[in-house]
Structures are given as C-alpha cells and as structure tokens.
Amino acid sequence: MPAAPPAAVTWPPPTDAVAAARLIESFAQLGTAPRRFAGTAQGQALLACLGGNAPYLAEAVCKEPAYFLKNQAAGPDAAITGILAQLHRLPPDLPRAELSRRLRIAKRQAALSIALADLGGAWPLTRITEALSDLAEAALRASLRHLLRELVTRGLMRLPSPATPEDGCGLVAFALGKLGARELNYSSDIDLVLLYDGQSPAYRSEAQPIMARLARDLVTLLSHRDEHGYVFRVDLRLRPDPASTPPAVALATALSYYESHGRTWERAAWSKARPIGGDLALGARFLAAIRPFIWRAHLDFAAIGDIHDMKRRIDAGQDHALPGFDVKLGRGGIREIEFIVQTLSLVWGGQEPALRLPATLKALPALARAGHLPDAAARELAADYRELRRVEHRLQMIDDRQTHELPASAAGLAAFAVFLDQPDFARSFPKLLTRVHEHFNAFFDAGAAPEQQYRIDPGTEGAPPPAFAAHLRDLGFTEIRHIGERLRDWLSGAVPALRADRARRLLDGILPALLAALGGQPEPDRAFARFDTLISRQVAGVQLLSLFQRNGALLDRLAAVLGAAPALAEHLAQDAQALEALLAPTARFAAPKPLLRRTLRDAATLEDSVTLTRRFVRREEFHLSVATLEGRLDADEAGRLRSHLAEAALAALLPRVIADHQARHGRVRGAAFAIVALGKAGSAEMLAGSDLDLMLIYDHAPMATAPVPYFVRLAHAFTAALTAQGPEGPLYKVDMRLRPSGAQGPVAVSRAAFRRYHAETSQTWERLALTRARVLAATPGFAGIVATEIATALARPAPAATIRADTVAMREKINAEIKPAGPFDVKYRPGGMIEVAFIAEALQLIHGPADHALFRANTAAALRALEQAGHLPPAEAQALVAADRLWRTVQGINRITGLAEADAKPPPAMLAPLLRASGAADLAALVAAMAKAGETVRDCFERHLIVGDNE
C-alpha cells in the first residue's frame, strides 16, 4: 500500500463537510489501494482537505488515483522530475491529438503534486513557482518542436535536424512576466513574445505568414480546453505594438520598435525576459541587442514616476474593502512589492549588473546589500510577499481559475480563512496590506512636493513679490531681482529642459529645498548662477529633476559642489549624469580596469574607444574630486585611485591603438611596446588635472634594419589618442620631455637605445626623474622586461657629491626661473613639493645602487624605505612624509576648487574644504602649519643635499 504522508503534515480542515465526505467515499470506490488509503487518518484528512476546499483538486484526485497514490508514496520532487522528463522525451512527430492529450495530463498531474506540496508545507514558495515555471517551459518546448517539425513536413521550412527542429529554426519564444522570472503562479497565464528572423535560411518562402500561423497553432495547442482540460493560457500582448503587429514579430521590427518607441513598462517587462523555446542562441543575441534599452547606462529616476503612474491607474478601479479584495492589484498587494523591486532594478541595474535579478525574492536582498533598500524593509517585504503569494495560490487552487480576488461575502471569506488554516485572517491580513502599502508610499512618495510658503508667478515681471523677496534675503541671496527673473524663465518653460509640463511640476516641487540648499552656501548668488547654468544647458529636465525629487540629500551635496568648485560645476553643466557621483557617498571606488573593459565592449572603432574612454575617465575623475572635496578621500588615496584610473585608460587604449596601427601599416615580427609613466602618474600621486609624463619604449625581433619609423608612427598614434580633443578637452595632457635626449630625441626609444643611453649618457636630472618610473601599459610579456631595464639604469652608481651638486643646481635654476606665485603655491615655495621630491630622489640615487630595495616610485614609500635603511633619521623621515602629504593635500584642493595660489585669503566657499582636508582649525592655523612644514623641508634639503652626509 502506498505510504501515507508523514504524521507531521497537518492538512487544512474542510470548509464543506458534505463535499469532503463525498470525496473520501468516491476515492475509496476506485480500487483496493485507494480504499486502504482512504481508511487511514492521514488519508482522510488529506482527502477531506481537498474535497472540502478545492473542487478542482478533488476532481484531479478522482481522475488520477494511481498518480495521486504514487505522489504520496514518492513525494512531490520525484513526481515533478518524472513529469518533466516525460515532456522532454516527447517526440516532435507525435500526432497532434496525442501530444495535446499528453500535455494536458502532465499539467493536471503536476498541478496536483504542486498543490499537495504547497498545502502540506513540503515546499517553500520559490520551489512551487519554479516547478510551475519548469512545467510551462517544458510544455512550450514540446509544442514548438512539434509545430516546427510539422512545418518541415509540409515543406514550408528546412531545418538541419528533424529530431531537434528548434536548432537553427530562426524563431525564438521569450518568456516575460512571471514565467520569465520563474515565479509562475498556480493558475497563471504565460506571457510570451515570439520573434523570428525573416532572413533565416530556414524559411522556404515569406516567413511572416508561416510564423503567424505557427503562433496561432501554439496558442490553440496550449490554451484550448477539452475533456482533459488545458495546459496554459497564453498571452501574446506584451509583443511590440500588439494592436498593429502579427502574433509573431520580425526581429528587425522589434529592434526598431524598442530603439525608438519603447516605454518604461516595456523595459520592466523585458527586464524579466529569457528565451525558453526555439532558437535560444537567436534569443540571446536579441537580448544583448536591446540591453541598452532595458538597462540604461545612466541612472533613470524618471522610471519611478512612470511606474507610480501605472499603479495609480490600477488603483483607480479598485475596491479596497477586504471582501472581494484583489491580492495582486489592490493596495498593499503583490503588485506593489513587485513595482518597488522592478523600479529600483531599472533605476540602478544599468550600472550594477548584480541587481538584474528578475525574481522578486532574490532581488529584495540584493537591493538591500547594494544599499538601495533598508535591510529591515527588504526582509519585511519578502515575508509579506510569500504570504501574499500563498493566499493567491489558495484562491486559484479552488477552481483552477486565474483569480486574485478574495471571496466577496463574509461567509465566503470565513470559509477561505479555513482553507488557509488561518483563523485570524480577517484581522491579520489587513495589517499585512497596510504594512506593504506603507513601504510602497515611503518609496514612491519620497520627495513629494511640500506646501510652498512662497511662490512666484511666471507671468509677472519685475522684482519678485515682497514676501518671496524677503524669503530669498533670509536664505542669504542678495541678487533678488535677477533670481526672480531666472525663476520666472524656469517656471514659464523658457528654458528647454523645462518646456514639458511634467518637468515644471517637478521643479515646482523641489524649488523650496533647492533654494534652501543653494542659500546655505557661503556665496549663495554664485551657487544659484551655477545651478542656472546647469539647468539651462540641459535638453530635457524630467530625468534630472526626478533624480532631485527622489533624493533630498542630493540637493545639499550638489549645492556644496556648486558653491566650492567652479570646474566641477562646469563639468556637471556639460554632463548632468555625473550627478551619480553624489548619490552614493559611502560607496567604495570599484577597480577601473574591469569597468572600463565593460564600457568599451561595444566600441566598434578606435575613435569610439577614445571617446568612451575619455567620457569614462572624466566621470571617474569627477567622482574622485567630489569625494576629495567632501573629505571622503585623503590625498594619498585620491592620488592612488587617480593613478590607477590613468593606468586603466592607457591599458585599455594601447591594444586598440596597436590593432588600428597594424591594420594601416602592417605587423613587425616580435614587436613589443610599453608605456612608462614618470612624475606623479609614475609615483601614484596624481592630482586633478595632472599631466601624464610619459616615455615610450619598443622592441622587436632581430632585424637587419630597425623599423624606427614604424614605432615612431605608433607612438604618435598613441599620443594622438590621449590628446584628441573632446567637449572638455583631451583625455590627458601629455608631456614627453623626460624621455631620453628630451625634446630633441625621438618620441619612442628602442629598448637597446634606452639601455645604452642610461648606461653612458644620461644626466642626473634624468635619473632623478627615472626614480618615479612605472610601466603602466605594455604588450604581453614586455612590462617586466622594461621594468628590469629601468632598475638596471637606476642601479648605475655615480659619485654622491655629483648627485648632490646636480640636484642643488637644478633647484637653484628653478628658483631663478620660477618664483612662487603666492602663499598657496606649494610646489615652488622654499621647502615645498619640489624639495621634498628632490630629497627622496637624490637619496635613492646615492644609496640605491648598494640596496635596490630603496628604489620606490612613490615619494612617501621612498622616504620610509630610506628611514628603515638608516639613511634618514626617523623624525626627519616622518616630518618629510607629513610635509609631502600636506603639500599634495593643499595642491589637490586648490586644483579642484580653482583656488588661486596668489590669494592670501581664499573665498569662504573654497576655504572650507581646504581646512577640512588639511585638518587646520582656521586659515591662520593652516598658514602656520605650511610655514612650519616649509622650514622643516628646507632644513632637511640643506642638511642632506647641500652639506651632505659626510660619506
């Protein structure tokens, strides 16, 4: 006798005792095994549950007694595995009627097993929905194989393999919605989009009528109800422009539609899409092609408003009382949780691929981990989502109807609570709905417009109304009339970005917070003018203003940047998407190389690569500058990250430049090429706006004549890529005067010439510069070779007195030619940045030939190594490291804010980040600290390089 369910399983009690008894009696009459099962306590409880609550399941038990008992003996996992295996083995040449029968029986058996696993608590929600989805996918594939094989038999298609007709068929079936996410509910439609490649050689004649017929046959095969029931209802309305397109759509038509007309709800639908039948490789290529449509490269906060509007339209027709409540569409229902998840995924998924998770219960914790949803909210929404789906499944089990509505009567609602085995359902379920809806409101209504105390009429002229003018003065503005005129222009739509009604409504909502944020800056009028420039240069404003509306803190951070850093404000005006840097101030900076590789993945030409790299570098530079301005990055970390960014850019462009060069000029056997950085790029101390001091070294297989012109042209091509002008100038400014022979030598030098030059000819100033050399990019295997050549060149000994005398002479020459521009010229002042570098570089050349470990490209690292080796007293080394850091801190902030080096008293907006970065209490304390650091460095310079170490 088949085993009864374990005693631990408790089945929900029946709501209809008569129907329950009738099923027990009917089942007992179906044979000996059914009678023995119906005689057990657990068997009676199970049959009473089905008979007294769910007529559809009771009928399935009577139609499938043997399968029912087998399921109880083997368990649902084995039962579903067996059904799926049978569907996969269905031959494509099976007669249509027999295929239809087998599909429907499989569906009925699987539905029974899944319902029992649900009712008995054997499976969690994810296992239930995945099993339903696997069933639908297997049924669809079997149906498509059959229909494609039939088209081959009729001579309408030619396919490579009759046994697997889907291979190379030029047709793909996409699952969208809950099937795409593998979250199918118990009695769900399956949302499909059928696309075909009209140019595929599989079609013997025009593809469109063939595929339209196949689509209609597929719907009939799966959806038609007969004596065996149906398989799945099919919905094809998510295809492009369903009112005017056939049920199967040409691939080119779909691509054109999504590129030009796709809407937010369609992006949401396709965010869950996956190819499940037909030519899966074709489906993968299509998804790759529309990836930019689904996952926007930039943050898309306008999507929040679009999806909220959709939900409002749904709510308009809803009755929110519990009897008859729609658990899918009603307030606090399933759809509200799904909208939160889908919206956040669309907003952030373009930049964070880890958030492209179609399944709701997988996406919620991922969004929490990424910091876009509070942990507690994500956990609560996940728990409530599981309960809502459990209620949905119980409703659909009763009569296998695609319903989401609770019973409309009090008696029906009480009976349903019994089926749920939840006596307090009428009290607890409204609390759940309220909780979900509060989360929904907290997300979608964040940033809603507050009541404005002061307004300005866009149709008036002259000064703003007295009350509003007084408010502006209270905020700190002085140019009241000008601000009033600009606000009128904004609110009247005179600015292109604000011509749309929606944009002006958004502006109206954020205006109080915007003015308060700008007014809080040390120079409010200047900050307002920069925001005016920003908004006036935009072509469209909905996206930008939606971003402000959804992120109240963003306005304060934006205002701080506008107030303190004109160059950053200008960058924002040219590229408003750079505001993303202000959205996640606590985010860690990701490694730039893999990010840039992904950015360049679709670049077709070298010019595209240069443009995309320049844009990427500019945006990352902005991120770094903002973080430095706000005190989130110190000078050491900012220099390291900025140098890594330059390294990523050079490493990404070098192979593309070489490939383009080879296409134009051919290949050279054994060609090798390296980009060596000196200066601050080499020492990983780059500042905002730093040049790249570069040296280009090449090598090749032994040849009678060295192909110097070939490599010189390659060097010119590479520097041209770096210096090509874009909207904000070149990718980098390049200085190559530190190469062998300086400006008089070739732009690229061979490895042999480099070795020979530094062994015989190089001067002290060139070897000082070489202490900072670092290979940033090279052809495979060449970086280590060049690094060895650099180490060999540095290790060449020279008299200490010569090195000291030459270094001092260089400093004196600089003193004679360049005078400090003012108190904040930390590079050229006595004891400034140049003298710190000279101390580290000269001492490395003096002591390094005997101890190669002293050669460190980074200044602070070199000073610490000299201290550990006993060549610098600890107190001096620490003082020099601190001075170096102070100089780079001051110069870094100066570069970002545009602070003039000659200004004895910086403007308040620029002084604040300078004090924060340096740790000084006020300007006087900063000036005193700089004076002390300069004296310390100057004293060390004289002691070690002018007087010497008595060695």
PDB file of C-alpha atoms in Angstrom, residues 377-546:
ATOM      1  CA  ALA A 377      12.219  46.730   4.780  1.00  0.00           C
ATOM      2  CA  ALA A 378      13.614  44.097   2.409  1.00  0.00           C
ATOM      3  CA  ARG A 379      13.079  41.321   4.974  1.00  0.00           C
ATOM      4  CA  GLU A 380       9.571  42.500   5.790  1.00  0.00           C
ATOM      5  CA  LEU A 381       8.581  42.824   2.136  1.00  0.00           C
ATOM      6  CA  ALA A 382       9.955  39.340   1.405  1.00  0.00           C
ATOM      7  CA  ALA A 383       7.929  37.791   4.229  1.00  0.00           C
ATOM      8  CA  ASP A 384       4.774  39.629   3.168  1.00  0.00           C
ATOM      9  CA  TYR A 385       5.347  38.687  -0.475  1.00  0.00           C
ATOM     10  CA  ARG A 386       5.479  34.999   0.468  1.00  0.00           C
ATOM     11  CA  GLU A 387       2.225  35.306   2.388  1.00  0.00           C
ATOM     12  CA  LEU A 388       0.504  37.190  -0.438  1.00  0.00           C
ATOM     13  CA  ARG A 389       1.570  34.539  -2.929  1.00  0.00           C
ATOM     14  CA  ARG A 390       0.314  31.799  -0.574  1.00  0.00           C
ATOM     15  CA  VAL A 391      -3.075  33.494  -0.459  1.00  0.00           C
ATOM     16  CA  GLU A 392      -3.039  33.876  -4.262  1.00  0.00           C
ATOM     17  CA  HIS A 393      -2.289  30.177  -4.745  1.00  0.00           C
ATOM     18  CA  ARG A 394      -5.056  29.083  -2.381  1.00  0.00           C
ATOM     19  CA  LEU A 395      -7.553  31.214  -4.298  1.00  0.00           C
ATOM     20  CA  GLN A 396      -6.516  29.656  -7.600  1.00  0.00           C
ATOM     21  CA  MET A 397      -6.476  26.060  -6.318  1.00  0.00           C
ATOM     22  CA  ILE A 398     -10.176  26.154  -5.553  1.00  0.00           C
ATOM     23  CA  ASP A 399     -11.432  26.066  -9.154  1.00  0.00           C
ATOM     24  CA  ASP A 400      -8.242  26.464 -11.231  1.00  0.00           C
ATOM     25  CA  ARG A 401      -9.280  29.994 -12.134  1.00  0.00           C
ATOM     26  CA  GLN A 402      -6.928  32.903 -12.752  1.00  0.00           C
ATOM     27  CA  THR A 403      -8.395  34.892  -9.930  1.00  0.00           C
ATOM     28  CA  HIS A 404      -6.777  37.141  -7.361  1.00  0.00           C
ATOM     29  CA  GLU A 405      -9.924  38.270  -5.587  1.00  0.00           C
ATOM     30  CA  LEU A 406     -10.879  37.216  -2.113  1.00  0.00           C
ATOM     31  CA  PRO A 407     -14.439  35.901  -1.676  1.00  0.00           C
ATOM     32  CA  ALA A 408     -16.973  38.717  -1.858  1.00  0.00           C
ATOM     33  CA  SER A 409     -19.154  37.595   1.055  1.00  0.00           C
ATOM     34  CA  ALA A 410     -18.402  37.363   4.736  1.00  0.00           C
ATOM     35  CA  ALA A 411     -19.265  33.662   4.709  1.00  0.00           C
ATOM     36  CA  GLY A 412     -17.031  33.012   1.726  1.00  0.00           C
ATOM     37  CA  LEU A 413     -14.196  34.923   3.372  1.00  0.00           C
ATOM     38  CA  ALA A 414     -14.585  32.867   6.555  1.00  0.00           C
ATOM     39  CA  ALA A 415     -14.511  29.623   4.541  1.00  0.00           C
ATOM     40  CA  PHE A 416     -11.398  30.748   2.710  1.00  0.00           C
ATOM     41  CA  ALA A 417      -9.694  31.507   6.048  1.00  0.00           C
ATOM     42  CA  VAL A 418     -10.346  27.866   6.987  1.00  0.00           C
ATOM     43  CA  PHE A 419      -8.721  26.685   3.753  1.00  0.00           C
ATOM     44  CA  LEU A 420      -5.729  28.885   4.581  1.00  0.00           C
ATOM     45  CA  ASP A 421      -5.741  27.333   8.044  1.00  0.00           C
ATOM     46  CA  GLN A 422      -5.521  30.884   9.385  1.00  0.00           C
ATOM     47  CA  PRO A 423      -8.467  31.619  11.697  1.00  0.00           C
ATOM     48  CA  ASP A 424      -7.437  35.244  12.324  1.00  0.00           C
ATOM     49  CA  PHE A 425      -7.097  36.023   8.588  1.00  0.00           C
ATOM     50  CA  ALA A 426      -9.725  38.811   8.637  1.00  0.00           C
ATOM     51  CA  ARG A 427      -7.722  40.601  11.327  1.00  0.00           C
ATOM     52  CA  SER A 428      -4.110  39.861  10.302  1.00  0.00           C
ATOM     53  CA  PHE A 429      -4.356  40.236   6.528  1.00  0.00           C
ATOM     54  CA  PRO A 430      -5.405  43.924   6.538  1.00  0.00           C
ATOM     55  CA  LYS A 431      -2.372  44.635   8.752  1.00  0.00           C
ATOM     56  CA  LEU A 432      -0.129  42.980   6.174  1.00  0.00           C
ATOM     57  CA  LEU A 433      -1.696  45.053   3.380  1.00  0.00           C
ATOM     58  CA  THR A 434      -1.241  48.245   5.380  1.00  0.00           C
ATOM     59  CA  ARG A 435       2.383  47.394   6.052  1.00  0.00           C
ATOM     60  CA  VAL A 436       3.133  46.750   2.365  1.00  0.00           C
ATOM     61  CA  HIS A 437       1.347  49.910   1.274  1.00  0.00           C
ATOM     62  CA  GLU A 438       3.318  51.973   3.787  1.00  0.00           C
ATOM     63  CA  HIS A 439       6.525  50.662   2.252  1.00  0.00           C
ATOM     64  CA  PHE A 440       5.148  51.465  -1.191  1.00  0.00           C
ATOM     65  CA  ASN A 441       4.252  55.010  -0.178  1.00  0.00           C
ATOM     66  CA  ALA A 442       7.575  55.506   1.572  1.00  0.00           C
ATOM     67  CA  PHE A 443       9.335  54.627  -1.653  1.00  0.00           C
ATOM     68  CA  PHE A 444       7.119  56.190  -4.337  1.00  0.00           C
ATOM     69  CA  ASP A 445       6.023  59.282  -2.444  1.00  0.00           C
ATOM     70  CA  ALA A 446       9.521  60.171  -1.207  1.00  0.00           C
ATOM     71  CA  GLY A 447      10.358  63.667  -2.239  1.00  0.00           C
ATOM     72  CA  ALA A 448       6.744  64.697  -2.793  1.00  0.00           C
ATOM     73  CA  ALA A 449       6.370  68.430  -3.059  1.00  0.00           C
ATOM     74  CA  PRO A 450       5.901  70.198   0.279  1.00  0.00           C
ATOM     75  CA  GLU A 451       3.447  73.022   0.633  1.00  0.00           C
ATOM     76  CA  GLN A 452       5.173  76.117  -0.702  1.00  0.00           C
ATOM     77  CA  GLN A 453       5.044  79.121   1.549  1.00  0.00           C
ATOM     78  CA  TYR A 454       6.370  81.474  -1.100  1.00  0.00           C
ATOM     79  CA  ARG A 455       5.577  81.347  -4.786  1.00  0.00           C
ATOM     80  CA  ILE A 456       6.413  83.395  -7.847  1.00  0.00           C
ATOM     81  CA  ASP A 457       4.035  83.861 -10.759  1.00  0.00           C
ATOM     82  CA  PRO A 458       5.791  83.074 -14.047  1.00  0.00           C
ATOM     83  CA  GLY A 459       3.527  85.521 -15.865  1.00  0.00           C
ATOM     84  CA  THR A 460       4.611  88.629 -13.943  1.00  0.00           C
ATOM     85  CA  GLU A 461       7.543  90.993 -14.440  1.00  0.00           C
ATOM     86  CA  GLY A 462       9.921  92.963 -12.232  1.00  0.00           C
ATOM     87  CA  ALA A 463      11.054  92.106  -8.734  1.00  0.00           C
ATOM     88  CA  PRO A 464       9.515  89.054  -7.042  1.00  0.00           C
ATOM     89  CA  PRO A 465       6.613  89.584  -4.616  1.00  0.00           C
ATOM     90  CA  PRO A 466       7.704  91.176  -1.331  1.00  0.00           C
ATOM     91  CA  ALA A 467       7.132  88.052   0.766  1.00  0.00           C
ATOM     92  CA  PHE A 468       9.120  85.891  -1.655  1.00  0.00           C
ATOM     93  CA  ALA A 469      11.886  88.528  -1.915  1.00  0.00           C
ATOM     94  CA  ALA A 470      12.112  88.602   1.871  1.00  0.00           C
ATOM     95  CA  HIS A 471      12.361  84.826   1.913  1.00  0.00           C
ATOM     96  CA  LEU A 472      15.244  84.913  -0.590  1.00  0.00           C
ATOM     97  CA  ARG A 473      17.050  87.517   1.528  1.00  0.00           C
ATOM     98  CA  ASP A 474      16.528  85.347   4.621  1.00  0.00           C
ATOM     99  CA  LEU A 475      18.163  82.485   2.750  1.00  0.00           C
ATOM    100  CA  GLY A 476      21.222  84.639   2.072  1.00  0.00           C
ATOM    101  CA  PHE A 477      20.675  85.748  -1.542  1.00  0.00           C
ATOM    102  CA  THR A 478      21.408  89.353  -2.495  1.00  0.00           C
ATOM    103  CA  GLU A 479      20.720  89.484  -6.257  1.00  0.00           C
ATOM    104  CA  ILE A 480      16.983  89.226  -5.635  1.00  0.00           C
ATOM    105  CA  ARG A 481      15.722  90.739  -8.895  1.00  0.00           C
ATOM    106  CA  HIS A 482      17.999  88.600 -11.058  1.00  0.00           C
ATOM    107  CA  ILE A 483      16.998  85.427  -9.228  1.00  0.00           C
ATOM    108  CA  GLY A 484      13.328  86.335  -9.590  1.00  0.00           C
ATOM    109  CA  GLU A 485      13.749  86.810 -13.340  1.00  0.00           C
ATOM    110  CA  ARG A 486      15.508  83.469 -13.749  1.00  0.00           C
ATOM    111  CA  LEU A 487      12.845  81.670 -11.713  1.00  0.00           C
ATOM    112  CA  ARG A 488      10.167  83.162 -13.980  1.00  0.00           C
ATOM    113  CA  ASP A 489      12.067  81.887 -17.000  1.00  0.00           C
ATOM    114  CA  TRP A 490      12.283  78.441 -15.445  1.00  0.00           C
ATOM    115  CA  LEU A 491       8.621  78.234 -14.466  1.00  0.00           C
ATOM    116  CA  SER A 492       7.370  79.654 -17.783  1.00  0.00           C
ATOM    117  CA  GLY A 493       9.195  76.996 -19.799  1.00  0.00           C
ATOM    118  CA  ALA A 494      11.626  79.429 -21.438  1.00  0.00           C
ATOM    119  CA  VAL A 495      14.449  77.039 -20.579  1.00  0.00           C
ATOM    120  CA  PRO A 496      14.494  73.997 -22.938  1.00  0.00           C
ATOM    121  CA  ALA A 497      14.763  71.491 -20.094  1.00  0.00           C
ATOM    122  CA  LEU A 498      11.593  72.918 -18.521  1.00  0.00           C
ATOM    123  CA  ARG A 499       9.280  73.123 -21.517  1.00  0.00           C
ATOM    124  CA  ALA A 500       7.409  69.943 -20.560  1.00  0.00           C
ATOM    125  CA  ASP A 501       4.586  70.321 -18.034  1.00  0.00           C
ATOM    126  CA  ARG A 502       5.911  67.379 -16.086  1.00  0.00           C
ATOM    127  CA  ALA A 503       9.347  68.990 -15.777  1.00  0.00           C
ATOM    128  CA  ARG A 504       7.849  72.200 -14.449  1.00  0.00           C
ATOM    129  CA  ARG A 505       5.727  70.285 -11.943  1.00  0.00           C
ATOM    130  CA  LEU A 506       8.836  68.524 -10.729  1.00  0.00           C
ATOM    131  CA  LEU A 507      10.704  71.823 -10.469  1.00  0.00           C
ATOM    132  CA  ASP A 508       7.815  73.368  -8.569  1.00  0.00           C
ATOM    133  CA  GLY A 509       8.021  70.518  -6.080  1.00  0.00           C
ATOM    134  CA  ILE A 510      11.756  70.769  -5.405  1.00  0.00           C
ATOM    135  CA  LEU A 511      12.100  74.562  -5.551  1.00  0.00           C
ATOM    136  CA  PRO A 512      11.874  75.238  -1.776  1.00  0.00           C
ATOM    137  CA  ALA A 513      14.521  72.608  -0.995  1.00  0.00           C
ATOM    138  CA  LEU A 514      16.689  73.769  -3.899  1.00  0.00           C
ATOM    139  CA  LEU A 515      16.693  77.401  -2.816  1.00  0.00           C
ATOM    140  CA  ALA A 516      17.378  76.411   0.790  1.00  0.00           C
ATOM    141  CA  ALA A 517      20.349  74.275  -0.288  1.00  0.00           C
ATOM    142  CA  LEU A 518      21.825  76.992  -2.502  1.00  0.00           C
ATOM    143  CA  GLY A 519      21.188  79.618   0.139  1.00  0.00           C
ATOM    144  CA  GLY A 520      23.153  77.589   2.643  1.00  0.00           C
ATOM    145  CA  GLN A 521      26.398  78.073   0.698  1.00  0.00           C
ATOM    146  CA  PRO A 522      28.990  80.712   1.623  1.00  0.00           C
ATOM    147  CA  GLU A 523      28.207  82.555  -1.633  1.00  0.00           C
ATOM    148  CA  PRO A 524      24.536  81.787  -2.444  1.00  0.00           C
ATOM    149  CA  ASP A 525      24.251  84.007  -5.534  1.00  0.00           C
ATOM    150  CA  ARG A 526      27.240  82.345  -7.182  1.00  0.00           C
ATOM    151  CA  ALA A 527      25.901  78.879  -6.345  1.00  0.00           C
ATOM    152  CA  PHE A 528      22.499  79.834  -7.830  1.00  0.00           C
ATOM    153  CA  ALA A 529      24.163  81.100 -11.009  1.00  0.00           C
ATOM    154  CA  ARG A 530      25.994  77.804 -11.440  1.00  0.00           C
ATOM    155  CA  PHE A 531      22.783  75.825 -10.962  1.00  0.00           C
ATOM    156  CA  ASP A 532      21.126  78.097 -13.506  1.00  0.00           C
ATOM    157  CA  THR A 533      23.908  77.240 -15.950  1.00  0.00           C
ATOM    158  CA  LEU A 534      23.430  73.559 -15.197  1.00  0.00           C
ATOM    159  CA  ILE A 535      19.671  73.523 -15.831  1.00  0.00           C
ATOM    160  CA  SER A 536      19.895  75.874 -18.820  1.00  0.00           C
ATOM    161  CA  ARG A 537      22.285  73.584 -20.693  1.00  0.00           C
ATOM    162  CA  GLN A 538      20.069  70.519 -20.443  1.00  0.00           C
ATOM    163  CA  VAL A 539      17.921  69.469 -23.377  1.00  0.00           C
ATOM    164  CA  ALA A 540      15.381  67.660 -21.190  1.00  0.00           C
ATOM    165  CA  GLY A 541      14.755  68.040 -17.492  1.00  0.00           C
ATOM    166  CA  VAL A 542      12.403  65.269 -16.353  1.00  0.00           C
ATOM    167  CA  GLN A 543      15.188  62.785 -15.703  1.00  0.00           C
ATOM    168  CA  LEU A 544      17.355  65.272 -13.837  1.00  0.00           C
ATOM    169  CA  LEU A 545      14.541  66.748 -11.755  1.00  0.00           C
ATOM    170  CA  SER A 546      13.177  63.286 -10.945  1.00  0.00           C
TER     171      SER A 546
END
